Coordinates of C-alpha atoms in Angstrom, one line a residue:
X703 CA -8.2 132.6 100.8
X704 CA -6.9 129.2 100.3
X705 CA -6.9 127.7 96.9
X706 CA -9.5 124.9 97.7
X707 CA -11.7 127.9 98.7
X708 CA -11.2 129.5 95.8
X709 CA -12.2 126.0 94.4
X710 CA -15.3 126.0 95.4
X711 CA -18.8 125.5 93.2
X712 CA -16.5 123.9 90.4
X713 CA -18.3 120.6 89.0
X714 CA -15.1 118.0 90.4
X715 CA -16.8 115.3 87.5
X716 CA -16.3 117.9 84.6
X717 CA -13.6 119.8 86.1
X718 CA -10.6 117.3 87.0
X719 CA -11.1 114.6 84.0
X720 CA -10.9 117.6 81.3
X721 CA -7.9 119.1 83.4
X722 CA -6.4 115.6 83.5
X723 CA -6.8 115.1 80.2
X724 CA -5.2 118.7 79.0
X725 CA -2.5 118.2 81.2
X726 CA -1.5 115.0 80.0
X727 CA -1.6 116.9 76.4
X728 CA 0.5 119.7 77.4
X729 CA 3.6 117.5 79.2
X730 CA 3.5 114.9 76.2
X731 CA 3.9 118.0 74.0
X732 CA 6.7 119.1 75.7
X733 CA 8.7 116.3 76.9
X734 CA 8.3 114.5 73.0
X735 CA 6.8 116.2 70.4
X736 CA 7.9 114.1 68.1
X737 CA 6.0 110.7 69.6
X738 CA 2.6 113.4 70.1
X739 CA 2.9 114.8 66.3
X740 CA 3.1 110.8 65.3
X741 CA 0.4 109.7 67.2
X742 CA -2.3 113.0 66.1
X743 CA -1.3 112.6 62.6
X744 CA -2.2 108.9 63.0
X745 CA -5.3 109.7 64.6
X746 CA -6.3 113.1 61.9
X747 CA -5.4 110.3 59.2
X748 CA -8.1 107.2 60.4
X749 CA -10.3 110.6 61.8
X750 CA -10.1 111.8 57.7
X751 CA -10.1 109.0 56.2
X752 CA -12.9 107.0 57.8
X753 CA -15.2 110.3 59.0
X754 CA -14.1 112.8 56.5
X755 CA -17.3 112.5 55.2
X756 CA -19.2 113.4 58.4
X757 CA -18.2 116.3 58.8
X758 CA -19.3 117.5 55.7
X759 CA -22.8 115.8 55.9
X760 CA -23.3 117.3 59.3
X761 CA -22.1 120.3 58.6
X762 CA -24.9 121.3 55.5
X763 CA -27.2 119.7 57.5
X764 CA -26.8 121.9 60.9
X765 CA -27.8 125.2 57.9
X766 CA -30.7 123.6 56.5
X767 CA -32.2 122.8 59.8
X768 CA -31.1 126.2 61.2
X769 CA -33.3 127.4 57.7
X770 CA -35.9 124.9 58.5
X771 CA -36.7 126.1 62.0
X772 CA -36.7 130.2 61.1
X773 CA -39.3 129.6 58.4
X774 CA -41.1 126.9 60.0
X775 CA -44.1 127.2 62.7
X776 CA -41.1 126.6 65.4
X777 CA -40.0 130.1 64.4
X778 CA -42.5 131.9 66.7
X779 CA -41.0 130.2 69.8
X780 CA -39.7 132.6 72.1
X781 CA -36.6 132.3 73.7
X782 CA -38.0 132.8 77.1
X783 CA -41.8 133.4 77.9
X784 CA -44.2 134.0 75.8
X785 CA -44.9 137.4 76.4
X786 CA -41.1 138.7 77.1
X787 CA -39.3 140.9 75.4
X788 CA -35.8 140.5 74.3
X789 CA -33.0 141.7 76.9
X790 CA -31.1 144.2 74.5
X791 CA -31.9 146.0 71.8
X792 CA -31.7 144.9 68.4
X793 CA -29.1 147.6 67.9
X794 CA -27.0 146.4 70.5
X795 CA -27.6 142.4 69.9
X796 CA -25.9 143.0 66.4
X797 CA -23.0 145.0 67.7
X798 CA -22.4 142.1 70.4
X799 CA -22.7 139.5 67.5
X800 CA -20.9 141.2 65.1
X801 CA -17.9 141.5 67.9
X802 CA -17.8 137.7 68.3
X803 CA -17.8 137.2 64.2
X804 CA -14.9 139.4 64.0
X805 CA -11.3 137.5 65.7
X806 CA -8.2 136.4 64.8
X807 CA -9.1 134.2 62.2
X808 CA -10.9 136.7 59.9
X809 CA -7.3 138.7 60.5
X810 CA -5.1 135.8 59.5
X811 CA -7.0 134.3 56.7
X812 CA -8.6 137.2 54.8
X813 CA -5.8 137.5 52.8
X814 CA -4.0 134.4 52.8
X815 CA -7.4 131.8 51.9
X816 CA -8.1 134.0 48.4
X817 CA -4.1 134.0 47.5
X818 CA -3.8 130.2 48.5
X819 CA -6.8 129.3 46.2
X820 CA -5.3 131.7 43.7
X821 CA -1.8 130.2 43.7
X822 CA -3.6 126.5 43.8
X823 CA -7.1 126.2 43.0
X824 CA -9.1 123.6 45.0
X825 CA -9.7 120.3 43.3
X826 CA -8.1 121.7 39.9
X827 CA -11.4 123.3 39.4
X828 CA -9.1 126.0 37.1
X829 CA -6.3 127.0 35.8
X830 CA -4.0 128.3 39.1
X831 CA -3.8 132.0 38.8
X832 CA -5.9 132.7 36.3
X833 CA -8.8 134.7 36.3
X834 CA -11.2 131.5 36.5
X835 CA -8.6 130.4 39.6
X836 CA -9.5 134.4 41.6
X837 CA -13.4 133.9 41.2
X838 CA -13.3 129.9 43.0
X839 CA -10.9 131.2 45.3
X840 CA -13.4 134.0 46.9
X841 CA -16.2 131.9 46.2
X842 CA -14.3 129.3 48.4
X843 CA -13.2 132.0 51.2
X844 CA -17.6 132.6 51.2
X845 CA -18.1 129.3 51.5
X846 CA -15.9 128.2 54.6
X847 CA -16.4 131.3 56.4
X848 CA -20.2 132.4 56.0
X849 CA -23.3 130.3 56.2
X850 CA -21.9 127.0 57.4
X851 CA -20.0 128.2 60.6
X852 CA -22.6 130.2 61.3
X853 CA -25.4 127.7 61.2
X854 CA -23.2 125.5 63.3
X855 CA -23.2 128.6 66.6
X856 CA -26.8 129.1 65.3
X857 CA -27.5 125.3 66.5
X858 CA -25.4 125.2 69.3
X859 CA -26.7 129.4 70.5
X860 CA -30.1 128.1 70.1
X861 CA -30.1 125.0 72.1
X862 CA -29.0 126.5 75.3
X863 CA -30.8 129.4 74.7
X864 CA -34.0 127.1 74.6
X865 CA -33.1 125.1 77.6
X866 CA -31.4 127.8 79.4
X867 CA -34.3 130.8 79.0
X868 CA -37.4 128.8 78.1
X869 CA -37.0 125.8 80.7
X870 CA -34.9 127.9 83.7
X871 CA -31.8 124.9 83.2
X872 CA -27.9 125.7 83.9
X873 CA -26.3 127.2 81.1
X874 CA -24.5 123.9 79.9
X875 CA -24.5 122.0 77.1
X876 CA -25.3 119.0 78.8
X877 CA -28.7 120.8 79.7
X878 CA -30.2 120.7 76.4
X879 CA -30.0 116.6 76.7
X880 CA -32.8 116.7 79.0
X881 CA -35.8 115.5 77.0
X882 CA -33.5 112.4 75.4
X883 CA -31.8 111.6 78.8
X884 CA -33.7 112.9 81.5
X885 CA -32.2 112.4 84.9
X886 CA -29.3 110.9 83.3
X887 CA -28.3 114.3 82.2
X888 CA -26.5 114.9 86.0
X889 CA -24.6 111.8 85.3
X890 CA -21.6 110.4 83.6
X891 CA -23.4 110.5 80.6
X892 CA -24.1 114.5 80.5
X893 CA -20.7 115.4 82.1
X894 CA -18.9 113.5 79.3
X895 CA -20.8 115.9 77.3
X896 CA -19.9 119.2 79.4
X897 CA -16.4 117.7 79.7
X898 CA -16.0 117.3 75.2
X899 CA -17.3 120.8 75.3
X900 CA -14.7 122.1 77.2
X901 CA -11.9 120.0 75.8
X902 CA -13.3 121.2 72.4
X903 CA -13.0 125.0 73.3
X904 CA -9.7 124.8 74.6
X905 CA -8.2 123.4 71.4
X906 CA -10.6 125.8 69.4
X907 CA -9.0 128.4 71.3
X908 CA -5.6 127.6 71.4
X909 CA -5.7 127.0 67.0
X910 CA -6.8 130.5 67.0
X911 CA -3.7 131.6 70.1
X912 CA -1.2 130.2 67.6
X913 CA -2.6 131.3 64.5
X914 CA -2.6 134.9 66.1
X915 CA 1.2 134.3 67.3
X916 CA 1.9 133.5 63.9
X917 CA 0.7 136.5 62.4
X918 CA 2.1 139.0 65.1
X919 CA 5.5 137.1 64.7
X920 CA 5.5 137.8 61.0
X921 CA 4.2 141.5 61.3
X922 CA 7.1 142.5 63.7
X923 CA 9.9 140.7 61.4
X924 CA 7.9 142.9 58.5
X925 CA 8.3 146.3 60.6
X926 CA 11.8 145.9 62.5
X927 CA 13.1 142.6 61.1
X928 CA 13.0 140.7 64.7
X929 CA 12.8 137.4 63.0
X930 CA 11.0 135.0 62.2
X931 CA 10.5 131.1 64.3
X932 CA 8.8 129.1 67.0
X933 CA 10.7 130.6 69.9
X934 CA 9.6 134.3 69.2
X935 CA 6.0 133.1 68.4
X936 CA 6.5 131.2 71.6
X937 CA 7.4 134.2 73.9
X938 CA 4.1 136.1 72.4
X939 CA 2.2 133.6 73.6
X940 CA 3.7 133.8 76.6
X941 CA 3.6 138.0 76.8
X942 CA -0.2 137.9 75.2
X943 CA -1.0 135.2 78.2
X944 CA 0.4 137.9 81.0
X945 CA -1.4 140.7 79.8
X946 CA -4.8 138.5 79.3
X947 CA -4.1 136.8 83.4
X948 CA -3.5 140.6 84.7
X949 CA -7.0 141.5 82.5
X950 CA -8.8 138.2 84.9
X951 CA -7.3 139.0 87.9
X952 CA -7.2 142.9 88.3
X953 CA -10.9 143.5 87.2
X954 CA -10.0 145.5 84.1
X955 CA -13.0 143.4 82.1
X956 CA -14.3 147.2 81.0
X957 CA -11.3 147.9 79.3
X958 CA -10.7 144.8 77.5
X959 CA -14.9 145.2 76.5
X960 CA -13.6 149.2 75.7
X961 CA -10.6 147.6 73.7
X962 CA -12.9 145.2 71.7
X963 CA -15.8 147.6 70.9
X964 CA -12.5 149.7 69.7
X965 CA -10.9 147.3 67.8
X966 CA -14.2 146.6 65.7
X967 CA -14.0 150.3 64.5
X968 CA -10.1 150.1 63.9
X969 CA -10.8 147.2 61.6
X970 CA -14.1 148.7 59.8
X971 CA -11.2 152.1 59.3
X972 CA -8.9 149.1 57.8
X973 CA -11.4 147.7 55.4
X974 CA -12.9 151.4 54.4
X975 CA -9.0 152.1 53.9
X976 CA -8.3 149.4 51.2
X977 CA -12.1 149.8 49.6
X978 CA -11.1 153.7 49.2
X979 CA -7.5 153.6 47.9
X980 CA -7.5 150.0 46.9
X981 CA -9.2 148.9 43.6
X982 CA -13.3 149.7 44.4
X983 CA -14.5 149.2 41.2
X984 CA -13.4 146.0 41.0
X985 CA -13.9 144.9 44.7
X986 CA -17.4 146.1 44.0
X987 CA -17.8 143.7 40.7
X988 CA -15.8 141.0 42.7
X989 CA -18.4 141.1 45.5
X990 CA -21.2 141.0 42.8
X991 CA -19.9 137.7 41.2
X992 CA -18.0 135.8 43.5
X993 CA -21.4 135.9 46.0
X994 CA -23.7 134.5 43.0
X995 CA -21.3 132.0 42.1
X996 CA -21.4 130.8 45.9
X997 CA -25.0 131.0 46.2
X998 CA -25.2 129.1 42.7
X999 CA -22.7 126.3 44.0
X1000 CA -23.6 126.3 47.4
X1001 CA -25.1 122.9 46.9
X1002 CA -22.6 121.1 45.1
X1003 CA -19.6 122.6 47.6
X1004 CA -21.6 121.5 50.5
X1005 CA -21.6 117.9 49.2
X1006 CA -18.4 117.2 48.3
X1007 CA -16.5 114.4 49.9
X1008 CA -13.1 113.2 49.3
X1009 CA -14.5 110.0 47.0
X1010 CA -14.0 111.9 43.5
X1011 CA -12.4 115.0 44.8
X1012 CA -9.1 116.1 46.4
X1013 CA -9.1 114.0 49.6
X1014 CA -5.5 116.0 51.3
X1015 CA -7.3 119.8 49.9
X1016 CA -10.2 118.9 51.6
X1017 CA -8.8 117.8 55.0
X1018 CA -6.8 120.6 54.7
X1019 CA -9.2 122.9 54.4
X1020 CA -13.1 122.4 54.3
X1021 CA -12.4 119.7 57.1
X1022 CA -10.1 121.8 59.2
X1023 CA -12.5 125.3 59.1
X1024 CA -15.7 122.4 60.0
X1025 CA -13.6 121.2 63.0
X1026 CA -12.5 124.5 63.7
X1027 CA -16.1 125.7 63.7
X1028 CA -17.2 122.8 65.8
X1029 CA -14.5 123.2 68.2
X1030 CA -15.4 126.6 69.0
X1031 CA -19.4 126.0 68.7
X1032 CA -19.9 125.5 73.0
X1033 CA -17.8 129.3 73.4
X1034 CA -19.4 130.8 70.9
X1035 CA -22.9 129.0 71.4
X1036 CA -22.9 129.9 74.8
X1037 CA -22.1 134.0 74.1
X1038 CA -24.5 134.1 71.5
X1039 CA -26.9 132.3 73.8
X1040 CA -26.5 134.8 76.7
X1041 CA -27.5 137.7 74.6
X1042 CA -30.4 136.6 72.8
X1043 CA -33.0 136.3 75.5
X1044 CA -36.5 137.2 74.3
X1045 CA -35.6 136.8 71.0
X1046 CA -38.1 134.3 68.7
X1047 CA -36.1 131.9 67.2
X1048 CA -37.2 133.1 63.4
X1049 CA -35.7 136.4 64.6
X1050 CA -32.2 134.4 66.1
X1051 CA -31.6 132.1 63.3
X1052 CA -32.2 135.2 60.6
X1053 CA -29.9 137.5 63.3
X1054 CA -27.2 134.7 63.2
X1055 CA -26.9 133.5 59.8
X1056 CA -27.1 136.3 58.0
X1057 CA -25.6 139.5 60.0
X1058 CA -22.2 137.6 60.4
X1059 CA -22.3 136.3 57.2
X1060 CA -22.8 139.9 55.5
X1061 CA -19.7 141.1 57.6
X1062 CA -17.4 137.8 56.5
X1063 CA -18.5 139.0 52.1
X1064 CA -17.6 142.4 52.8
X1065 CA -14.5 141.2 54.6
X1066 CA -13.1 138.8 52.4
X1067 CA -14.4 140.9 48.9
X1068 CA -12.6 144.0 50.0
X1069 CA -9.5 141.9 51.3
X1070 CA -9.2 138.9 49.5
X1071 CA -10.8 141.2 46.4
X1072 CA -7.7 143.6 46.7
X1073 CA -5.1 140.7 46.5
X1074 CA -6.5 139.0 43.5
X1075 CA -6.5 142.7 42.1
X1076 CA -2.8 143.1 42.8
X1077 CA -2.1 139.4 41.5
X1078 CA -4.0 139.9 38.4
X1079 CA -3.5 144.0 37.5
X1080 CA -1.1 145.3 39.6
X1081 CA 2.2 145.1 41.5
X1082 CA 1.6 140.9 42.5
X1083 CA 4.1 138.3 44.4
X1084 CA 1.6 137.6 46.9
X1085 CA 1.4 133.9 45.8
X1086 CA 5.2 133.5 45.8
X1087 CA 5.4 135.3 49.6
X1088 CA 2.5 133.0 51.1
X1089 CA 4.5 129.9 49.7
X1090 CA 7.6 131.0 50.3
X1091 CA 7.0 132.5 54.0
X1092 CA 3.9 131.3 55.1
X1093 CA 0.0 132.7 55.5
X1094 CA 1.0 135.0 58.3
X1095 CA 2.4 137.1 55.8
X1096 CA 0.2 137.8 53.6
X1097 CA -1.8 140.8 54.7
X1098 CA 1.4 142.9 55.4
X1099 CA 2.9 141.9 51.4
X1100 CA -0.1 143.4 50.8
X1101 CA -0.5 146.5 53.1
X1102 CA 3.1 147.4 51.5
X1103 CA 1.7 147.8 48.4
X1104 CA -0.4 150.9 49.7
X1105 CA 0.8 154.2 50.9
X1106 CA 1.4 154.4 54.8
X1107 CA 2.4 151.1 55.0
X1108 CA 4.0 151.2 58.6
X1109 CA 0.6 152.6 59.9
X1110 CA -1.4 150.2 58.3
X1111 CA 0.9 147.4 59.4
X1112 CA 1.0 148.7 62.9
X1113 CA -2.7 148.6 63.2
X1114 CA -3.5 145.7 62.1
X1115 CA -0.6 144.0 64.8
X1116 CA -2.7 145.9 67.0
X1117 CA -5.6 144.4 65.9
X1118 CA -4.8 140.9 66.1
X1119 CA -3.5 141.3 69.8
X1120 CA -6.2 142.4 71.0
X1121 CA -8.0 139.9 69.1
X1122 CA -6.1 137.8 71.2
X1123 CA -6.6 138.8 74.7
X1124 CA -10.2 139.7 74.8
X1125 CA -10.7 136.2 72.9
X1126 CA -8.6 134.2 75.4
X1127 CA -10.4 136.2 78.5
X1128 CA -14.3 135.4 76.6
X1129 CA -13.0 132.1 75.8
X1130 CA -11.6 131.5 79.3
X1131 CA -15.1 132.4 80.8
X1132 CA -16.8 130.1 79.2
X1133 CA -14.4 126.8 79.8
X1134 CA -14.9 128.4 83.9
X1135 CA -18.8 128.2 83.4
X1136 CA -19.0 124.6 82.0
X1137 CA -16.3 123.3 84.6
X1138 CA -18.4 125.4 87.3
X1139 CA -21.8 124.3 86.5
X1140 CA -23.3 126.5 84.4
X1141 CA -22.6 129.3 86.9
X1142 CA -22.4 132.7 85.1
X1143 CA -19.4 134.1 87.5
X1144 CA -16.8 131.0 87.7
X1145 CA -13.9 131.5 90.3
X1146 CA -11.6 133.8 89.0
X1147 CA -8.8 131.3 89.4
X1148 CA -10.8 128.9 87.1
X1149 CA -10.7 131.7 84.7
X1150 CA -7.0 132.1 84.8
X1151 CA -6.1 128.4 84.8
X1152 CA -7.9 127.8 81.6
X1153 CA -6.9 130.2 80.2
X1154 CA -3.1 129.6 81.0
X1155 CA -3.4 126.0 80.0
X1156 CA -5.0 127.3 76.5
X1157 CA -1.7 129.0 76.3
X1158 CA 0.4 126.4 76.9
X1159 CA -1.7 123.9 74.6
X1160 CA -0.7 126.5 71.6
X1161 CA 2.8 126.5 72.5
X1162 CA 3.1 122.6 71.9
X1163 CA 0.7 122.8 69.0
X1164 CA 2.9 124.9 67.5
X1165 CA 6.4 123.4 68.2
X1166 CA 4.7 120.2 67.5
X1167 CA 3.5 121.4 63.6
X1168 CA 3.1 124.9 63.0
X1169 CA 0.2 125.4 61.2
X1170 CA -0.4 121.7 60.6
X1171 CA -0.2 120.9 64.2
X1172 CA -2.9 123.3 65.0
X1173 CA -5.4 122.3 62.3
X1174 CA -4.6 118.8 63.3
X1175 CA -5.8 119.5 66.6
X1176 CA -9.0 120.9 66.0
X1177 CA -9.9 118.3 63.8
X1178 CA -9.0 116.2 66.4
X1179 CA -10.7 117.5 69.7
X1180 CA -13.9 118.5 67.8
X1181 CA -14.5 115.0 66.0
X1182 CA -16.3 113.7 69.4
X1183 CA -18.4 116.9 69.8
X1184 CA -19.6 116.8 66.1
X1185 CA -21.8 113.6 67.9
X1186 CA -22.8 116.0 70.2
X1187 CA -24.0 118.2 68.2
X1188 CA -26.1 115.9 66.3
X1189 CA -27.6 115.1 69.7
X1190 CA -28.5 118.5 70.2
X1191 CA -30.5 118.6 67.4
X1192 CA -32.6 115.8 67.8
X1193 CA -33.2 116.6 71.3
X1194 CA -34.1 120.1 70.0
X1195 CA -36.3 118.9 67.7
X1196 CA -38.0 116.5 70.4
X1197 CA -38.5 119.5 72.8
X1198 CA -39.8 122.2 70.0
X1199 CA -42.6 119.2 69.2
X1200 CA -43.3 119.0 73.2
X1201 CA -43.7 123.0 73.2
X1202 CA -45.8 123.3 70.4
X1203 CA -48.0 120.8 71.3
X1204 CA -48.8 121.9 74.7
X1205 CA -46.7 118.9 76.2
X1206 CA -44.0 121.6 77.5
X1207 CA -42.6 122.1 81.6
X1208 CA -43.5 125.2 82.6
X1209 CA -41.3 127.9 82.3
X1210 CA -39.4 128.3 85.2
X1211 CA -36.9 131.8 84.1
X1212 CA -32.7 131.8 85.4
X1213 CA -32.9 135.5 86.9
X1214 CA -31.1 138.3 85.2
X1215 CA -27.6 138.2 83.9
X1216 CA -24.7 140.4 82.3
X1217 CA -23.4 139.0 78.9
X1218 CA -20.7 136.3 78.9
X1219 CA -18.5 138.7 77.5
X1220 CA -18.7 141.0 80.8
X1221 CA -19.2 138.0 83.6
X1222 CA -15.6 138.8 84.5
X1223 CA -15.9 142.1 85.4

């Protein structure tokens, strides 16, 4: 079959410009890294520094009108017609969730985010390592990785779920434009959008690649002492990419979905190992604290700009996880969308917020809880080996602190590489659908080409900065589809007034589909 065969029922308007444009990105990266790292940090710096403050606004707004919709009369919209039922059990809808709240991030950072804000606490808020310092550090962990994210897929889920289930539209994120552009949505205006979706995921995807290279790279060196640098994160990448293009092309989509539902349980056996032989008591009285000081300061941390705070801690981190959020908002949107026909909203925005959230305490207590422990009552130098060797580190200093240590280690390499590949095939998927229009089976060479080229875009992010080079990048990529977003909302808002009020189109139903997760099977 020819390749322009293989082509075929791509969206040329969305496809090409956002290839173009990643392409560009990748041969800059390579050829001079230095001129690319010069111009992003230029652009993160007048992106910070003029918009900093955007983000946050936008941000704790997305969760309180994610609130406002479950408790309000919208909540009793269904997500589909009115008298259907929702597509998979409830049982099953929280396992699927739960899967997409669990990755790579939650692997690299639940460790490394409490001992960071340990070491240094954000905006001097206490004295660093001090007992004050390990209570605003998990409160901190909390409050970039619970509520907000969520309520930002919660927004993005919900509209196409809306659109897609409730008015029969494609499954794109231009779609859910309809009531403020109308016709216009099939023009330049609504691929822009589809095409900053796209461009958006990739970069998402490729922070988390890296960030997953990273932390493989420094759990090898911490078992056989293969070394440490950007060439051997480099060739994991490129190994990780291999296995994830033969999981595409071959049809093995079961066992990647059999990998994933395994991995979840290897990582619940993780956490249960820590809370057992790790400190409980005090994970259980860190868990009991640490969440009321984060629901009492929720406010005040959701407000907080650079104008009387620290404007480089917050670009560095509250920006960077909103961006990151944002960036991956269309892949994650979209998965959470696919599985939630049926379901009211009061019953999606409740499901979303909160299950995810209660998985990220229980994380980061019994993680980040059993660092702080060791830092404050036990064997310690987790703050001097995250400063001294980096964040990647950090959960294996710790592992070593606990009987089976090469077990433990080895698992949770294991973990974070298949973490990897069934994000980059999910992830992959998506970017297919929304260059394919909306089609829940893109071309299985579409598949594989995004997903290479998210690949490649980690492998110059990283050479480019490290770590800095792929937070710059979200930031970057997701600063135009934050305006999206807001979009969304209004045109959300403008469509739940039309349904309520009897002014809706009739509901015209997409036919059956399998999850995103298993459209590449």
């Amino acid at each position: 079959m020819s390749t322009t065969s293989r082509l075929r029922g791509i969206d040329t308007a969305v496809f090409w410009p956002a290839l173009l444009i990643t392409a560009a990105f990748i041969l800059w990266g390579a050829a001079a890294p230095d001129s690319l790292a010069s111009v992003t940090n230029a652009t993160l710096a007048a992106i910070i520094n003029g918009f900093g403050w955007g983000f946050v606004v936008s941000t704790a707004m997305f969760l309180v009108f994610a609130g406002f919709l479950a408790i309000s009369r919208f909540g009793k919209i269904r997500l589909g017609a009115d008298d259907e039922q929702p597509e998979f059990t409830t049982v099953s809808w929280v396992c699927m969730m739960f899967s997409v709240g669990m990755g790579i991030g939650l692997m690299f950072w639940g460790v490394a985010e409490p001992v960071f804000h340990f070491g240094a606490p954000p905006h001097g808020l206490a004295a660093p390592q001090s007992k004050e310092a390990a209570l605003i550090a998990m409160e901190y962990a909390y409050f970039h990785w619970a509520l907000h994210p969520w309520a930002i897929y919660a927004i993005v889920g919900l509209a196409i779920a809306y659109f897609t289930y409730r008015k029969g539209l494609p499954i794109l994120i231009s779609s859910a434009f309809t009531p403020l552009l109308g016709s216009a949505v099939n023009g330049p205006i609504g691929k822009t959008i589809d095409i900053l979706a796209l461009i958006a995921t990739l970069f998402g995807t490729a922070t988390s690649l890296g960030l997953g290279a990273q932390q493989i790279n420094s759990g090898l060196n911490f078992l056989w002492g293969t070394g440490e640098g950007t060439g051997i994160a480099l060739a994991i990448i490129a190994v990780l990419s291999v296995l994830f293009i033969l999981s595409a092309v071959s049809g093995v989509g079961k066992g990647v979905q059999f990998l994933s539902n395994m991995n979840m349980v290897v990582a619940a056996a993780l956490l249960l190992f820590l809370a057992v032989v790790g400190p409980t008591v005090f994970i259980l009285n860190t868990f009991t604290e640490a969440l009321g000081e984060y629901l009492t300061n929720l406010v005040t941390m959701s407000f907080r700009t650079a104008a009387f705070s620290d404007g480089k801690w917050l670009s560095s981190w509250t920006i960077f996880y909103w961006a990151w959020w944002v960036s991956w908002a269309p892949f994650v949107g979209v998965f959470i969308a696919r599985i939630s026909r049926g379901r009211t909203i009061r019953e999606f925005v409740i499901g979303v917020l909160l299950i995810p959230s209660g998985v990220t305490f229980l994380w980061f207590t019994i993680m980040g809880g059993t660092a702080l422990h060791s830092e404050l009552m036990g064997v310690g130098g987790l703050v001097e080996a995250v400063n001294t060797k980096g964040a990647a580190i950090s959960l294996f200093a710790l592992l070593e602190q606990y009987p089976g240590t090469a077990i433990t280690s080895f698992v949770a390499i294991f973990l974070v590489a298949i973490f990897f590949i069934s994000g980059a095939d999910a992830a992959s998927i998506v970017m297919g659908m929304l260059s394919s229009r909306g089609t829940l089976e893109p071309a299985r060479i579409v598949v594989v080409l995004w997903g290479v080229l998210a690949g490649a875009s980690a492998c110059v992010l990283l050479v480019m900065g490290g770590l800095e080079g792929l937070q710059t990048a979200s930031i970057i990529a997701a600063a135009p589809f934050l305006v999206v977003m807001v979009g969304l909302c209004i045109s959300l808002w403008m469509a739940l007034l039309d349904d309520l009020e009897g002014r809706s189109e009739p509901v015209s139903l997409l036919p059956d589909a399998q999850p995103v997760a298993a459209a590449a099977e």
